[in-house]
Amino acid sequence: MTAIDIANAEQRAASNPRISAFVAASAGSGKTKLLTDRLLRLMLGGTAPDKILCLTYTKAAAAEMRIRLNKRLGEWVVLDEPALRAALRSLDVPANEKTLALAMKLFADVLDLPGGMRIETIHAFCQSLLRRFPLEAKLSPHFEVADDDSAALRLREARETALANPAARDAVYTLAAETDEKSFADITSEFCNVAASLLNDYTPSAIIAMQRAAIGAGEETAEEILAAAVALPREAALREALLAIAQDGNASGQKFAYPLLDWLAKPAEARAKLWDNWADGHCTVKSEPRSLRGFCGKKLAASEDAIKLEIAKEAERILAVQEKLKAARLAALNAAAITLLSPIAAQERGNKTLAAQLSYGDLINRTGQLLIDPGAAWVLYKLDGGLEHLLLDEVQDTAPAQWEIANALAGEFFAGQGAREASRSIFAVGDAKQSIFSFQGADLKSFETNREKFKTLARGAGQDWLDGKLSISFRSTAPVLELTDAVFAEGTARDGVCAPGDVLSHGVSRTGQAGRAILWPLTKPRDAAALPAWALPEDYESAQSSIALLAGQIADWVRDRLGTPLPSRNREAQPGDFLILVRRRNALVTAITAALKSRGVEVAGLDRMVLTAQTGVSDLLALCDALLLPDDDLAFG
């Protein structure tokens, strides 16, 4: 079988509407096509379009799926019968009179649905659910989703109020030594979006106690631990061993022993302040006891083993103390953070409640509480009555709170006798490798755990199950895929992106097509050259950051290849033929854009916008409406 044959077989197996499936699919392997095919096969099998729910994680992905679905359905309306039969057979659907007639009318059926097909983001689904059941969710029926600007302003006000509170001064000093203003703002935002719901069930002191228990920290402070640690239990024997090395050891041994003897000569308070000197003398930077190889020399040959044993015992004690210190210091930081974050979250939540607004994190948390709350079980019953097939896209980006929502839906989905009588299915697709980016808090372990949960639910209801896979890449050529597979072939690299026992492997559909993987050396910043003595700075010479240098190298590389032959298009290369991918939008993106423009290379903007959706344009359109119809007072609203 060719790569295309394998890909088609995998797509047909996974899009089978009569089975539930969890499909692992790499980027570029046809996830969106698979979802579209499954939607089409479900509807051609007789499922009403309004009985299908497809959840994805970005508006762009939801829009892309709607566009593809409507395009396919629109094409079917105008196809002649032989072409339509071929289209149905390509989906592994029998091309009989019933399916032909259904295919011709599906476009109209989908258009007639209020709001269209239920292809939406997880946040949009949560918002619509809370709109339907606001009282059960303990919300105002007229709640709004807060925009980013108002949410950021509200959070900043709460943060500044908490920092100005004299009672929080000690916590502020503790955190200020370890973090900066921007990092603390990021921590605050993450806590309010992800973990603030903890305050509903636990007091700040209870959270602090749980954190201390989780990291194994006792009730002692770092100062108390140090005060006890500097009183050595075997000080006399250790002093004697160090004196022997200082007097009769080799030069390296004397260099080791004298600073430690100086530390032993100090009082307890001074010892505590210089504890790091004592610890570094006995342990390496890898937190391992020093070997003391070559420290004793010939004069101490008879007593060398006893000396090393005494020092090794102290090194082991020091390492245990260091672990206790780390735990105590981390516990202190956690306690200081909770002391500040709790009032910030409380004020931010109170202001949101007064404004009847919810953040995106609130949408997820409130929906999870609504579906799990035993008193609102009938909400699940109402949902279950209008839902027959659930499709989940990009599940590698599913956070734990979002998995709870999916599991609540799936649990009701396959519950009771009705689950065995109805034709229902659950379908999930995603790339486990991408969980390493922890988007929205996702992780590889959750990916595998929830795969097993869905499998258990489906099989328990008598449903067929498929652990599917899309192994053929339609995006990259062989050299790129071979390099990727080689990088993640073994060791920690493989363990970071693969489940236990799995091996990363990509099939190639673009066989025979050219490709190249070039590894550039790391770019280091360049300092300005130092002027010779008495020389005048006649020419300006500046230092360049590594970002600016890398951006310039990329821009030069692109510019030098413009006009070269591009065999795949049978023409010369143009600016639009180059695509630059980055891990995140940071200073590098702006630097690359500036570098390309400075070299006269045409480059697209960082974002595309819908012109009519911009506030200024909307205001001008409203003005035009008012000028055309002066009696339309609403145009000024």
XYZ file of C-alpha atoms in Angstrom, residues 139-140 142-147 150-155 157-158 188-189 191-194 196-197 344-363 365-366:
46
model
C -25.434 33.306 38.080
C -27.220 36.400 36.963
C -27.725 38.697 32.239
C -24.062 37.897 32.861
C -21.436 38.992 30.331
C -18.052 37.626 29.388
C -15.415 40.117 30.457
C -13.182 41.495 27.743
C -11.581 45.265 31.679
C -10.388 41.997 33.227
C -6.771 43.231 33.279
C -7.832 46.571 34.832
C -9.918 44.861 37.506
C -7.083 42.509 38.371
C -6.776 47.299 40.932
C -7.157 44.259 43.193
C -1.716 36.573 39.974
C -3.451 36.230 36.620
C -4.096 31.977 40.053
C -7.292 33.952 39.453
C -8.001 32.090 36.211
C -7.065 28.566 37.292
C -9.061 30.744 42.624
C -11.892 28.199 42.898
C -6.560 39.726 45.347
C -8.693 36.854 44.063
C -11.484 37.668 46.521
C -11.637 41.323 45.473
C -11.346 40.490 41.785
C -14.138 37.914 42.091
C -16.326 40.347 44.076
C -15.929 43.063 41.464
C -16.760 40.577 38.696
C -19.879 39.523 40.565
C -21.013 43.137 40.966
C -20.459 43.694 37.251
C -22.160 40.357 36.399
C -19.107 39.346 34.379
C -17.248 36.075 33.938
C -13.717 35.447 32.704
C -12.903 32.605 30.341
C -11.583 30.634 33.292
C -14.871 31.264 35.139
C -16.809 29.829 32.200
C -15.048 26.399 36.329
C -18.741 27.312 36.601
